[in-house]
Short mmCIF file of C-alpha atoms and ligand atoms in Angstrom, two decimals:
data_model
loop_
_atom_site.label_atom_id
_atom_site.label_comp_id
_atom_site.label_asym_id
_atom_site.label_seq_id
_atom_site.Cartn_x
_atom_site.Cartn_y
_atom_site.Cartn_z
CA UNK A 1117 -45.62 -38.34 -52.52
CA UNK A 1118 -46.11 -34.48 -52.82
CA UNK A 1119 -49.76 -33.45 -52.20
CA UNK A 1120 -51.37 -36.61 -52.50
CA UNK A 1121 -54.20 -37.41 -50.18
CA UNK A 1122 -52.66 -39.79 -47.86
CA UNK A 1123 -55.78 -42.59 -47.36
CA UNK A 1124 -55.39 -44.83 -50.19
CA UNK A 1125 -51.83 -46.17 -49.64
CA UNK A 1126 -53.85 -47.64 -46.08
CA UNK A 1127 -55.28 -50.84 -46.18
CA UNK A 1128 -54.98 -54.50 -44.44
CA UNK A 1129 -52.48 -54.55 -41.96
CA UNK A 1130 -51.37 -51.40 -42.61
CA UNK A 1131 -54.46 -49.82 -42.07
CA UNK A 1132 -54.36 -51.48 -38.74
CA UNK A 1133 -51.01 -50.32 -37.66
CA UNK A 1134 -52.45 -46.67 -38.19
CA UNK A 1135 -55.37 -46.66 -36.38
CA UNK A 1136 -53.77 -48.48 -33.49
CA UNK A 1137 -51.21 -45.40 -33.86
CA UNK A 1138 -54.00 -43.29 -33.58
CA UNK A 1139 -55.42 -45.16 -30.49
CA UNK A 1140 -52.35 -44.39 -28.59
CA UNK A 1141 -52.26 -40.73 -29.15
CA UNK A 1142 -55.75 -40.30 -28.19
CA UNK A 1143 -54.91 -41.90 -24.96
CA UNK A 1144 -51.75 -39.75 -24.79
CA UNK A 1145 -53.75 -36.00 -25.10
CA UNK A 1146 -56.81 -37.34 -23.22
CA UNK A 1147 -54.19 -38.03 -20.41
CA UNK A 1148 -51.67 -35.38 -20.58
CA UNK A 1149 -53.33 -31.81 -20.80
CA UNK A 1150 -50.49 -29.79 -18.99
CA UNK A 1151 -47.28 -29.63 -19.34
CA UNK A 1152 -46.06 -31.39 -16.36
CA UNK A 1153 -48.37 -34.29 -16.99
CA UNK A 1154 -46.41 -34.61 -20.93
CA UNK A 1155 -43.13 -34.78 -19.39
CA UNK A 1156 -44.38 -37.28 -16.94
CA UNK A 1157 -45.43 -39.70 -19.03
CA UNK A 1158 -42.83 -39.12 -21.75
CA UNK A 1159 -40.33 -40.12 -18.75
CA UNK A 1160 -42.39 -43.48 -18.73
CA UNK A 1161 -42.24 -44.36 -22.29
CA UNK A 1162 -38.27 -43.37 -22.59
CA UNK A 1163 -37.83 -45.65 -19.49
CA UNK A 1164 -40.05 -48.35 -21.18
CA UNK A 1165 -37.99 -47.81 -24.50
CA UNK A 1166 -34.61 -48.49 -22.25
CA UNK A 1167 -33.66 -44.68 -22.09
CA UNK A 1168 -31.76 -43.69 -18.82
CA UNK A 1169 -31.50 -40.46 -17.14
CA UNK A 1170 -28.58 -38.45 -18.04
CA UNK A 1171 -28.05 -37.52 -14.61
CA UNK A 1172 -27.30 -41.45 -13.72
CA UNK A 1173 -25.16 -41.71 -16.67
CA UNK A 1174 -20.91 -41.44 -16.05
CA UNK A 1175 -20.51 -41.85 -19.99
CA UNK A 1176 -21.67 -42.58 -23.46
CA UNK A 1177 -21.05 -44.55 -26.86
CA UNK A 1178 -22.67 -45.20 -29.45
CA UNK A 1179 -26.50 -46.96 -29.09
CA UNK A 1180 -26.96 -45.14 -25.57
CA UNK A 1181 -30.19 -43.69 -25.16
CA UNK A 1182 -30.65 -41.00 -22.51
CA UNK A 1183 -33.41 -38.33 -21.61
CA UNK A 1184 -32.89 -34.83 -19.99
CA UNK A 1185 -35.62 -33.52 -17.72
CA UNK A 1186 -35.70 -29.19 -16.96
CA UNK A 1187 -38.22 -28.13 -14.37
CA UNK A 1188 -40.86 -30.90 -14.82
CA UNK A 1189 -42.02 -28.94 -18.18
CA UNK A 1190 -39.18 -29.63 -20.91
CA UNK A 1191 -37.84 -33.22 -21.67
CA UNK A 1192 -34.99 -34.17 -24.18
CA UNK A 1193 -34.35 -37.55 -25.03
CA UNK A 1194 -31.26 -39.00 -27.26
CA UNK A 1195 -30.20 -42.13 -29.02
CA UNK A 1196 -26.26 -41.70 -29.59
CA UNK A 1197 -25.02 -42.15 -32.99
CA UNK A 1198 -22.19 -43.27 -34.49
CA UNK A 1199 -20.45 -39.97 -35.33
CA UNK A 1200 -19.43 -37.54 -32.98
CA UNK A 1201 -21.89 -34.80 -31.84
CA UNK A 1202 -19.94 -32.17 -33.38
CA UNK A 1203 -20.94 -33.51 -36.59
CA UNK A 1204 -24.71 -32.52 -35.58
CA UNK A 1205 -27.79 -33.88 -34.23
CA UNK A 1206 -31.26 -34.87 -36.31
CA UNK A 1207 -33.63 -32.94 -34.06
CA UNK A 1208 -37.11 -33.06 -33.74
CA UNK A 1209 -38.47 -30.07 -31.96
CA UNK A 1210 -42.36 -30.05 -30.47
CA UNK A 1211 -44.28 -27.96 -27.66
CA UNK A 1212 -46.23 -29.27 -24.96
CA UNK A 1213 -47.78 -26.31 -23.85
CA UNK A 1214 -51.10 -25.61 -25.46
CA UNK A 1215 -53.56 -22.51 -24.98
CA UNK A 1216 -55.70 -22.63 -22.22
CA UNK A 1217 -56.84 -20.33 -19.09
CA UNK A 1218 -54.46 -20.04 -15.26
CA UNK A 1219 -55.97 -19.45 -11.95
CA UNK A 1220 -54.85 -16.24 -11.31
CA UNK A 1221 -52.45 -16.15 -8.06
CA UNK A 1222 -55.39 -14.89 -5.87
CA UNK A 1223 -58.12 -16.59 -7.86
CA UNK A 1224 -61.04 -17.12 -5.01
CA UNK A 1225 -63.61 -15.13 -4.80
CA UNK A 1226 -67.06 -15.18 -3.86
CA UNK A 1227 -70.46 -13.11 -5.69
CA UNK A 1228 -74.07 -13.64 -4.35
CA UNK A 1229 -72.80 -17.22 -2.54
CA UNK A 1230 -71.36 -18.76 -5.82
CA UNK A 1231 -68.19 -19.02 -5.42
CA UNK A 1232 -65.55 -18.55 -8.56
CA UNK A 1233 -62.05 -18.67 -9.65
CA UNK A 1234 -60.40 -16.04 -11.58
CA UNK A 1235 -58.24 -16.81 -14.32
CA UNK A 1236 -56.18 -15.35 -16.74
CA UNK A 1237 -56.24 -17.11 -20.29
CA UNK A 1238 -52.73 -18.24 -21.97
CA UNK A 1239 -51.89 -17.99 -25.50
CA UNK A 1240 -54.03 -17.29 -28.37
CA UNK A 1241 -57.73 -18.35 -27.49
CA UNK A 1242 -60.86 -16.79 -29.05
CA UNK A 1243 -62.65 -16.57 -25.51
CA UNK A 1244 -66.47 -17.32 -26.63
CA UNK A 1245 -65.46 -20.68 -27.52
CA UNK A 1246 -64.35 -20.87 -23.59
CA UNK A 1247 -67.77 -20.28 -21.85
CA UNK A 1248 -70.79 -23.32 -21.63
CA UNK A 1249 -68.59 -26.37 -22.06
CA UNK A 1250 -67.62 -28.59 -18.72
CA UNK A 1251 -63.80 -27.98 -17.81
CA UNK A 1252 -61.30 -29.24 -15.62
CA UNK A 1253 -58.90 -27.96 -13.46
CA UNK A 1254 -55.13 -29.90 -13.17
CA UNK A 1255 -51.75 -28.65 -11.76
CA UNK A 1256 -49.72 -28.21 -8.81
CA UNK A 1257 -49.93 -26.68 -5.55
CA UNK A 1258 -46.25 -26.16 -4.29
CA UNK A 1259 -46.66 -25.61 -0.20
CA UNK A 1260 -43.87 -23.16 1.88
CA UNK A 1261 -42.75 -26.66 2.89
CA UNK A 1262 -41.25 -27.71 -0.59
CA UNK A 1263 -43.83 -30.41 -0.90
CA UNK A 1264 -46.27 -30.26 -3.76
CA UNK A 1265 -49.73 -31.39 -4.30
CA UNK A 1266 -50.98 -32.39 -7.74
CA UNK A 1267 -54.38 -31.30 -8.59
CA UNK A 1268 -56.86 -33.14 -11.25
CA UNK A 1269 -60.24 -32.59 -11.24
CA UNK A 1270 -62.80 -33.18 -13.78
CA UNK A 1271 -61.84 -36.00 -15.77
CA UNK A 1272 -62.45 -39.09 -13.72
CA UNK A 1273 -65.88 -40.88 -14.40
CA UNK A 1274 -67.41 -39.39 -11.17
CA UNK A 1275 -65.45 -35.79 -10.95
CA UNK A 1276 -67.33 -32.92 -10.93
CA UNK A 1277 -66.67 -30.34 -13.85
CA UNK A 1278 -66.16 -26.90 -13.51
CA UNK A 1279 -66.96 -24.13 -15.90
CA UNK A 1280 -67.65 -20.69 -17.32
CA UNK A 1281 -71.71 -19.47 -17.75
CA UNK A 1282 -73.04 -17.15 -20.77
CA UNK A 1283 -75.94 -14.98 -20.93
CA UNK A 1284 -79.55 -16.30 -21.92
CA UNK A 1285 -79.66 -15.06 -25.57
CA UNK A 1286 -83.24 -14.04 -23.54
CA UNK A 1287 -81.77 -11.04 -21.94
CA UNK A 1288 -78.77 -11.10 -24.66
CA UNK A 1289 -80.10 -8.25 -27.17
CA UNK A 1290 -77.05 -5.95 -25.67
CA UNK A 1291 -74.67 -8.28 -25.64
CA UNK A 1292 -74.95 -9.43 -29.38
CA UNK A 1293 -74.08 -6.48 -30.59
CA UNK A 1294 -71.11 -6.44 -29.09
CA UNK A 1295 -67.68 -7.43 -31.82
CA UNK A 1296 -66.62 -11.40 -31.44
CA UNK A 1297 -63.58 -9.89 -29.80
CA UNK A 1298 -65.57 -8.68 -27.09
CA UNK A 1299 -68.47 -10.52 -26.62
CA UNK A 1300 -66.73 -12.52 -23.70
CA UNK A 1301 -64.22 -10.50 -22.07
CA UNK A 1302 -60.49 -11.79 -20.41
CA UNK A 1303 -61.43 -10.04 -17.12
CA UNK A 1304 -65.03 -11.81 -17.63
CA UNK A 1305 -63.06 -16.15 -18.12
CA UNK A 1306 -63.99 -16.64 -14.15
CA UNK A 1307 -64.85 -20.28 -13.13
CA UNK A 1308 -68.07 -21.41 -11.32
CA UNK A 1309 -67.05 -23.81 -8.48
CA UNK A 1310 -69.82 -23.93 -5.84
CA UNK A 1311 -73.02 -22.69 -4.33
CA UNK A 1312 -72.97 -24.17 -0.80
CA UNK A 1313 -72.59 -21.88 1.82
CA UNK A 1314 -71.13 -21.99 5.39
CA UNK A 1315 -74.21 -21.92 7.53
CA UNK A 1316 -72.22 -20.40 10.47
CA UNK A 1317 -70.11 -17.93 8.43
CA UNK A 1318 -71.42 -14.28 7.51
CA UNK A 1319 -68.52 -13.01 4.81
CA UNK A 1320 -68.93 -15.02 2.24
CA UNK A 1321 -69.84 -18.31 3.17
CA UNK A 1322 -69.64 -19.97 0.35
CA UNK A 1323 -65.99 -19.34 -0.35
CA UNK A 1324 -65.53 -20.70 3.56
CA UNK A 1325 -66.62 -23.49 1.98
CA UNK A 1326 -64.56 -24.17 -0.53
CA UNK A 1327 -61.77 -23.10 1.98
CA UNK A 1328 -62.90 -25.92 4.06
CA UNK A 1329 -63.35 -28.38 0.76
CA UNK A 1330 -59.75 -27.64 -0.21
CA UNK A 1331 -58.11 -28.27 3.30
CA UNK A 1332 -59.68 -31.38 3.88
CA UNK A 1333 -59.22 -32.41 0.40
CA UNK A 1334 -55.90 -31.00 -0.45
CA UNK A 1335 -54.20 -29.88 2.62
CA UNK A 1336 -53.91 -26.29 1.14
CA UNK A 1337 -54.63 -22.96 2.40
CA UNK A 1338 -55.95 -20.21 0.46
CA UNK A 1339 -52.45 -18.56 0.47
CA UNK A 1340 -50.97 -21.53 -0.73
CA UNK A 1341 -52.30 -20.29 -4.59
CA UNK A 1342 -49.36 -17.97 -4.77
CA UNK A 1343 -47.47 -20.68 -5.85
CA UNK A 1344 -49.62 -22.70 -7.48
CA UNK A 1345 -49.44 -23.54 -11.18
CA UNK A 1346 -53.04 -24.86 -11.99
CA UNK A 1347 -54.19 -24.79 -15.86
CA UNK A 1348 -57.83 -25.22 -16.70
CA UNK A 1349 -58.83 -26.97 -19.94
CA UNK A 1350 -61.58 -28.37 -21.40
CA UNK A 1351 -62.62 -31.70 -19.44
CA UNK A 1352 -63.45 -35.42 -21.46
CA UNK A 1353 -61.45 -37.45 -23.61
CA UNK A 1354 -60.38 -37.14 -26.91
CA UNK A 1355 -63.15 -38.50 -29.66
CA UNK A 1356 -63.11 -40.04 -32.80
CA UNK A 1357 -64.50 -37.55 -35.38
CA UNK A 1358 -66.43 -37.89 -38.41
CA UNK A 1359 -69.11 -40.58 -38.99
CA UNK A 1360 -66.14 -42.64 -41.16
CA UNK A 1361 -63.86 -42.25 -37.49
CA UNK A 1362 -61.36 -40.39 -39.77
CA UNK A 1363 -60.36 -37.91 -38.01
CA UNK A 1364 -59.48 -37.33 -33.74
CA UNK A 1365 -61.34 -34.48 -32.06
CA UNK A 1366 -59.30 -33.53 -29.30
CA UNK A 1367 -58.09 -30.88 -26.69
CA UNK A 1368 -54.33 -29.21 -27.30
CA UNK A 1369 -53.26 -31.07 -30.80
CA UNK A 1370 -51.39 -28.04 -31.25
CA UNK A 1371 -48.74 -28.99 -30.35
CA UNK A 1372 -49.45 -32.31 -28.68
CA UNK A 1373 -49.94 -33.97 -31.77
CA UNK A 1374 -46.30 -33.48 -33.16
CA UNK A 1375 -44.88 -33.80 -29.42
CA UNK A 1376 -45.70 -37.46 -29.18
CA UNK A 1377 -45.02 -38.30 -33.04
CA UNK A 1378 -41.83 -36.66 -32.69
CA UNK A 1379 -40.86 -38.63 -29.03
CA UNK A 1380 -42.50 -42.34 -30.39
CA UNK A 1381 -40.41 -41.54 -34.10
CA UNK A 1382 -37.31 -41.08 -32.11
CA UNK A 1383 -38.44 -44.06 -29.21
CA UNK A 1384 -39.10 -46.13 -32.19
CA UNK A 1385 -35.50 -45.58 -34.33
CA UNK A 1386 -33.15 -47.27 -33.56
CA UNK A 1387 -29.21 -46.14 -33.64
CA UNK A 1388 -28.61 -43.52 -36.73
CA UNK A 1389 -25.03 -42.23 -38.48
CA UNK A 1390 -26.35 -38.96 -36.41
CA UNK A 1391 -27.27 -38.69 -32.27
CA UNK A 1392 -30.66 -38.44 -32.86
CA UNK A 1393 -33.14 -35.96 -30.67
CA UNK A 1394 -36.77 -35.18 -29.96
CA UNK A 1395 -37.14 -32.28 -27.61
CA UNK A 1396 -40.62 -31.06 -26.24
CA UNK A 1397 -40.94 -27.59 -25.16
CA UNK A 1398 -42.80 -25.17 -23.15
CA UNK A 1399 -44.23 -21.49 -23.25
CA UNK A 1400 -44.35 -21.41 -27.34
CA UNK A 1401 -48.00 -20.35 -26.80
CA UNK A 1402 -46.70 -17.19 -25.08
CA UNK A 1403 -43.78 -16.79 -27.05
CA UNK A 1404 -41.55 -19.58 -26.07
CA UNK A 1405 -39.75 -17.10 -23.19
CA UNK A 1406 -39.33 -18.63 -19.42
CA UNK A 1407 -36.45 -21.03 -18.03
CA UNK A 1408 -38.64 -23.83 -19.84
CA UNK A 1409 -39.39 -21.96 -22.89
CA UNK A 1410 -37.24 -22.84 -26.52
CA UNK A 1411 -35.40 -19.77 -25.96
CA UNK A 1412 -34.08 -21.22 -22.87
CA UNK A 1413 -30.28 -21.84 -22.27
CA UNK A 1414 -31.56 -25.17 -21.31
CA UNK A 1415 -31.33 -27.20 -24.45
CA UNK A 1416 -28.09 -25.86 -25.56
CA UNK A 1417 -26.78 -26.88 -21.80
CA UNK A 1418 -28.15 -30.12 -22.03
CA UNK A 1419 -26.26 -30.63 -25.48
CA UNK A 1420 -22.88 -29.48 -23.92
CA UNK A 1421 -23.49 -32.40 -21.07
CA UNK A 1422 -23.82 -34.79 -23.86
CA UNK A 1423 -20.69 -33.99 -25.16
CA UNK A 1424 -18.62 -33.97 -22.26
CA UNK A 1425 -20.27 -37.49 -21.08
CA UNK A 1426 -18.99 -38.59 -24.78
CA UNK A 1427 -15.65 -36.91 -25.33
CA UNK A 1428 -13.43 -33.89 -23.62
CA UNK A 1429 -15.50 -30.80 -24.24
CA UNK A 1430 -14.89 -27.66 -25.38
CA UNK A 1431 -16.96 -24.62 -26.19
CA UNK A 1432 -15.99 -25.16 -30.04
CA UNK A 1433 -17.52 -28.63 -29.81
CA UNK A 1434 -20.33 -27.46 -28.32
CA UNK A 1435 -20.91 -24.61 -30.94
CA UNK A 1436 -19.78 -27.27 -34.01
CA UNK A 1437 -22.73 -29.76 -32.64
CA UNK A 1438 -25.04 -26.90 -32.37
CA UNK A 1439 -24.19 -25.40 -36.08
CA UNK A 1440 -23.75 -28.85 -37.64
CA UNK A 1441 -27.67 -30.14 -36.65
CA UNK A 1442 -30.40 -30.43 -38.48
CA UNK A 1443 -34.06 -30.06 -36.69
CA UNK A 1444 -37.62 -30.24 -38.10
CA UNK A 1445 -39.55 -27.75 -35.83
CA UNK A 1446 -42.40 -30.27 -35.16
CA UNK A 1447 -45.18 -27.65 -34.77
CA UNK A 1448 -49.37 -27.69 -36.43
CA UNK A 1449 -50.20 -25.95 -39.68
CA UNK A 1450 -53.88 -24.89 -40.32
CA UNK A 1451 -55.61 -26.72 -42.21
CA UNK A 1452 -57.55 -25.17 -45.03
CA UNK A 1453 -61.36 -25.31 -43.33
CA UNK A 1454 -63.85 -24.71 -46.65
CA UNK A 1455 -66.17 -23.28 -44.37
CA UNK A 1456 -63.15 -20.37 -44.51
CA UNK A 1457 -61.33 -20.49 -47.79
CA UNK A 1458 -61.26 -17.13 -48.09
CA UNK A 1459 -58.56 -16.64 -45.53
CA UNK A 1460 -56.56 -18.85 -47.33
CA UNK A 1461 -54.68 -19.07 -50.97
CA UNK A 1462 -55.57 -22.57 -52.19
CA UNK A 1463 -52.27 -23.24 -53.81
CA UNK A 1464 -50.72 -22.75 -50.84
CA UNK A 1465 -52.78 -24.42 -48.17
CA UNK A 1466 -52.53 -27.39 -46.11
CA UNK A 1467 -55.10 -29.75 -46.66
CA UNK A 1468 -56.75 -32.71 -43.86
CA UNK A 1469 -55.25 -35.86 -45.50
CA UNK A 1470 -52.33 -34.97 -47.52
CA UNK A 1471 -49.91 -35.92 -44.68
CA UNK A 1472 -47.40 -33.83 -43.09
CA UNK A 1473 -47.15 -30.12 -43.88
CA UNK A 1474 -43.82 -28.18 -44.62
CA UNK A 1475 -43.98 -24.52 -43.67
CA UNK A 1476 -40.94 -22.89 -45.14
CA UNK A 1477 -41.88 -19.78 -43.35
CA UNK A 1478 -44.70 -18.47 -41.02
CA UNK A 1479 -44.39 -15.10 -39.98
CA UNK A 1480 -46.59 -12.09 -40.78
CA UNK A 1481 -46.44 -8.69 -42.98
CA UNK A 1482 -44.30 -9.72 -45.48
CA UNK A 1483 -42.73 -12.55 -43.74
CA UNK A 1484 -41.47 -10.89 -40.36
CA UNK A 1485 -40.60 -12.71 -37.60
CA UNK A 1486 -40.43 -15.98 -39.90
CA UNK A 1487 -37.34 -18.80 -40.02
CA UNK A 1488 -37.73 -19.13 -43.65
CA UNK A 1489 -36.05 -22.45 -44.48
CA UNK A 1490 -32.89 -22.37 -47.33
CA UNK A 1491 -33.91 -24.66 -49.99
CA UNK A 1492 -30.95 -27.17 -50.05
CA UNK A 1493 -32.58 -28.11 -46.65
CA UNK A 1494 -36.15 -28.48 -47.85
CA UNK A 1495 -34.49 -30.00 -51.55
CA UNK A 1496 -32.76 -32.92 -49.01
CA UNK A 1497 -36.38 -33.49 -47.04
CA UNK A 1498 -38.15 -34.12 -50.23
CA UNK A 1499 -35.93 -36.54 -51.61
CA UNK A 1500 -36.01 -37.89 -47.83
CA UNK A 1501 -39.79 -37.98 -48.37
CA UNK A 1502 -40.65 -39.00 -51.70
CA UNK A 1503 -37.74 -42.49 -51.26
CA UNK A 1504 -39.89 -43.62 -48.67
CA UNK A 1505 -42.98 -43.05 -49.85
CA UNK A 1506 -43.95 -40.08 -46.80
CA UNK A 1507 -46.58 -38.22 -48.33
CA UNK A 1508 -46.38 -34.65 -47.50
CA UNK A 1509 -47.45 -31.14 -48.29
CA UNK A 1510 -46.41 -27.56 -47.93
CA UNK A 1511 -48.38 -24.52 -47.34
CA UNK A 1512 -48.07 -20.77 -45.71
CA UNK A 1513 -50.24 -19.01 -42.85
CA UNK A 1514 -52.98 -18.07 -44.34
CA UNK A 1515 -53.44 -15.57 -47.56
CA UNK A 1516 -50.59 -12.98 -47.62
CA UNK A 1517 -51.36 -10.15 -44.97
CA UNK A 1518 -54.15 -12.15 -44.01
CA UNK A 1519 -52.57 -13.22 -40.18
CA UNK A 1520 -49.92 -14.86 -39.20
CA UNK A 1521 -47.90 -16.41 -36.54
CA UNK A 1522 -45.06 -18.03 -35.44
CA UNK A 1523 -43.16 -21.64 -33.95
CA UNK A 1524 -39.90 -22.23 -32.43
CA UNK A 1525 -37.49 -22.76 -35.43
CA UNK A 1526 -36.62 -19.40 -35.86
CA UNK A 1527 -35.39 -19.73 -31.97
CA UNK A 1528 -33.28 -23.02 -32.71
CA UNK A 1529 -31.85 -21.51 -36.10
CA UNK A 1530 -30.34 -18.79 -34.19
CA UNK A 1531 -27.56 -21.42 -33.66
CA UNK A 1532 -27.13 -21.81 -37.28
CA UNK A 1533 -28.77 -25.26 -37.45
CA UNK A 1534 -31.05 -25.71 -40.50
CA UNK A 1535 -34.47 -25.99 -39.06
CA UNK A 1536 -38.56 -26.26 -40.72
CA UNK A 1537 -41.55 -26.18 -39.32
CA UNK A 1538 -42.91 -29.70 -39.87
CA UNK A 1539 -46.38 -31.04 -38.63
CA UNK A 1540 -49.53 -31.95 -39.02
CA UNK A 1541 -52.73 -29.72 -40.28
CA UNK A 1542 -55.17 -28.86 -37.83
CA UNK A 1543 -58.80 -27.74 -38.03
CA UNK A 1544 -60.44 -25.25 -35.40
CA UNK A 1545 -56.93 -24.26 -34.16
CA UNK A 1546 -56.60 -22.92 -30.42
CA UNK A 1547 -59.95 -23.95 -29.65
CA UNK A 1548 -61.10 -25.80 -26.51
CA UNK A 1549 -62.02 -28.75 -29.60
CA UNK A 1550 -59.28 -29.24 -32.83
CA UNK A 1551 -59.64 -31.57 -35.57
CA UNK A 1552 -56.97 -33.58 -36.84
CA UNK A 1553 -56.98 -36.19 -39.05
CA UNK A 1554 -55.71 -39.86 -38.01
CA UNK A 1555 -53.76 -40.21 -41.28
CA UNK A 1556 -52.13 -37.16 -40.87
CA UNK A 1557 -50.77 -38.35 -37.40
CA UNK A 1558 -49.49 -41.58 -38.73
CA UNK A 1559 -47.78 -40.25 -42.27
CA UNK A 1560 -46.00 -37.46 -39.67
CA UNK A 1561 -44.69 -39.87 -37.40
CA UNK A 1562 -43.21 -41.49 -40.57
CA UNK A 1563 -42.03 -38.40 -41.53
CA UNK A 1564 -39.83 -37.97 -38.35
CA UNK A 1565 -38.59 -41.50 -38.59
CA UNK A 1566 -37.68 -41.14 -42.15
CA UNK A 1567 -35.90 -38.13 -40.70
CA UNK A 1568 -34.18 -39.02 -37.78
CA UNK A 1569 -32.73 -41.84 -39.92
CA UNK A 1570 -31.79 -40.09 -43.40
CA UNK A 1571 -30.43 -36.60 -41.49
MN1 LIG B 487 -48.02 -24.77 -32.13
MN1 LIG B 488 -50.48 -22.61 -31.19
#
């Protein structure tokens, strides 16, 4: 069903089953906006789904299901199939990591007794979208003592938001003629968080405060932010969108939104010809680097401990598995916005409602940096899509020369594993609010399942 809008195949009961679907990934990114808090509860519903840690595991067969877990920021989980692993895994790839803004490592400070944290944004974010909107602050503390304190703020019904002021367009005659890119600067993304000073302390008072606010709250000193990992994103839950509830407004769908179609496809599939794989990432938004990033050793590693729990290993089985797999890189596409056509070339757009989007290649100037997918791989994903009825588009970045960008299947091709970037269109990309819509969500969690089962 090649770019057909996607609605009118819903109705009745099947209508239901997608907006239930669509229920349970708005709970899903209203509750997990780091990292850490996506692998979390991804442990949960692999547990929930009968999926064991690999580390408690002496051996496995066919029907085993298993999840890997790397630094509290990557998971892996695996249903076994029925041939060996060096004929190749069906791999769904996703990232959990979405743009956003990091307390610095010495982030307090205190101006005219308000007292702030300094941050330093991560990934691609157009900063004036940043300032005037309530945020919240989540991560970890890790103390000199190996324990760690997890930090939430701003979502609960009666937590206090923090956030980032602007200049009264009053006073802002300077200011506006300043370019977009500059109009808020990086060094200028530094959180409000209080007003109440000390009344015994002369240097800054207020900060004392916090100080004080944070040891009886937290147990943490203001040293104890050297190793802290705290991410601050924009606070509420995600909304339905449009006056028809079509579509899910929504903090981090990129990549969020193919993360937890990709885990509930593979959650929901039972036992394939292939060992079957949905792996969520970290870092893509900074270029997928890092221990936890896709460019990690970690994945490959994790694959080698799957073999030698199923068979005697060898590095040849290991690179055979590898070489032999198959992966959609479960990563966004922008959506064509009308509001913007111009940026993009209409034949070759993504559109809100026309399912899940095929990217053969991303990239910028004349392709570079791209994966560019053969097309015996994409011919054997549309006859995949069109037998059970997936509906499903394809598009490219934008108008040639126009942008561009990049995902992590060039990374996982490097093993010579056919991989293409597969997910769902997005509206107002990178910004503290996307748009997706809740058919879009559905058809590519079908897409994955039809997938994971036909690789
Ligand atoms: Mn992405
Ligand atoms: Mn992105």
């Amino acid at each position: 069903m090649y770019q057909e809008y996607a609605w009118k195949k819903y109705n009745g009961k099947s209508l239901d089953e997608l907006n239930k679907f669509a229920e349970e990934y708005k709970s899903f990114i209203s509750d997990c906006k780091t990292e850490r808090l996506c692998v979390a509860k991804s442990i949960e519903l692999c547990k929930k789904a009968g999926f064991k840690d690999v580390k408690d595991v002496k051996e496995l067969k066919a029907g085993d299901k298993v999840y890997a877990v790397n630094k509290n920021k990557n998971i892996a989980a695996f249903v076994i199939g029925d041939e060996p692993l060096t004929s190749g895994l069906a791999i769904l790839g996703a990232h959990i990591d979405s743009p956003r803004m990091d307390l610095k490592q010495n982030p307090l400070y205190e101006s005219e007794t308000l007292a702030y944290f300094d941050t330093h944004y991560y990934g691609g974010i157009i900063k004036y979208q940043w300032v005037t909107i309530p945020l919240a602050l989540y991560g970890v503390v890790v103390k000199k003592d190996g324990t760690s304190v997890s930090i939430s703020i701003g979502d609960e019904e009666n937590d206090p938001v923090v956030g980032i002021t602007d200049l009264l367009p009053h006073l802002g005659a300077e200011k506006m003629q300043k370019v977009a890119a500059k109009v808020i600067e990086g060094e200028g993304l530094d959180l409000l968080i209080g007003s109440i000073p000390v009344a015994d302390e002369e240097k800054d008072p207020s900060k004392k405060a916090i100080l004080n606010l944070l040891k009886d709250k937290y147990g943490i000193e203001e040293e104890d932010f050297v190793s802290a990992e705290i991410e601050v994103v924009p606070a509420g839950k995600a909304r339905d969108f449009g006056l028809d509830r079509s579509m899910i407004a929504g903090y981090g769908h990129d990549d969020r939104v193919c993360a937890y179609t990709s885990l509930m496809a593979l959650l929901d599939t039972p036992k394939c010809k292939k060992t079957t794989c949905a792996v969520l990432v970290d870092k893509e938004e900074v270029g997928s680097i890092g221990a936890t990033g896709a460019a990690s050793k970690w994945f490959e590693n994790t694959i080698a401990e799957l073999i030698s729990l199923t068979e005697d290993y060898s590095d040849l089985k290991l690179r055979k598995a590898l070489t032999n797999s198959e992966m959609l890189s479960s990563d966004v596409s922008a959506a064509l916005d009308p509001l913007y056509a111009s940026v993009m070339e209409r034949k070759n757009s993504a559109f809100i409602g026309k399912g899940i989007c095929f990217n053969k290649y991303t990239g910028s100037r004349g392709k570079s940096g791209c994966n560019d997918a053969q097309p015996e791989f994409i011919a054997k994903l549309r006859k995949m899509m069109d037998e059970n009825e997936v509906n499903y588009q394809t598009s490219e970045l934008g108008k040639v020369d126009q942008g561009g960008g990049g995902t992590i299947a060039y990374i996982l091709a490097n093993y010579n594993m056919s991989v293409i970037d597969a997910g769902v269109p997005v509206l107002s990309m990178h910004a503290p609010m996307e748009i997706v819509s809740k058919v879009d969500v559905y058809e590519a969690y079908l897409a994955y399942k039809t997938f994971l089962k036909n690789a």
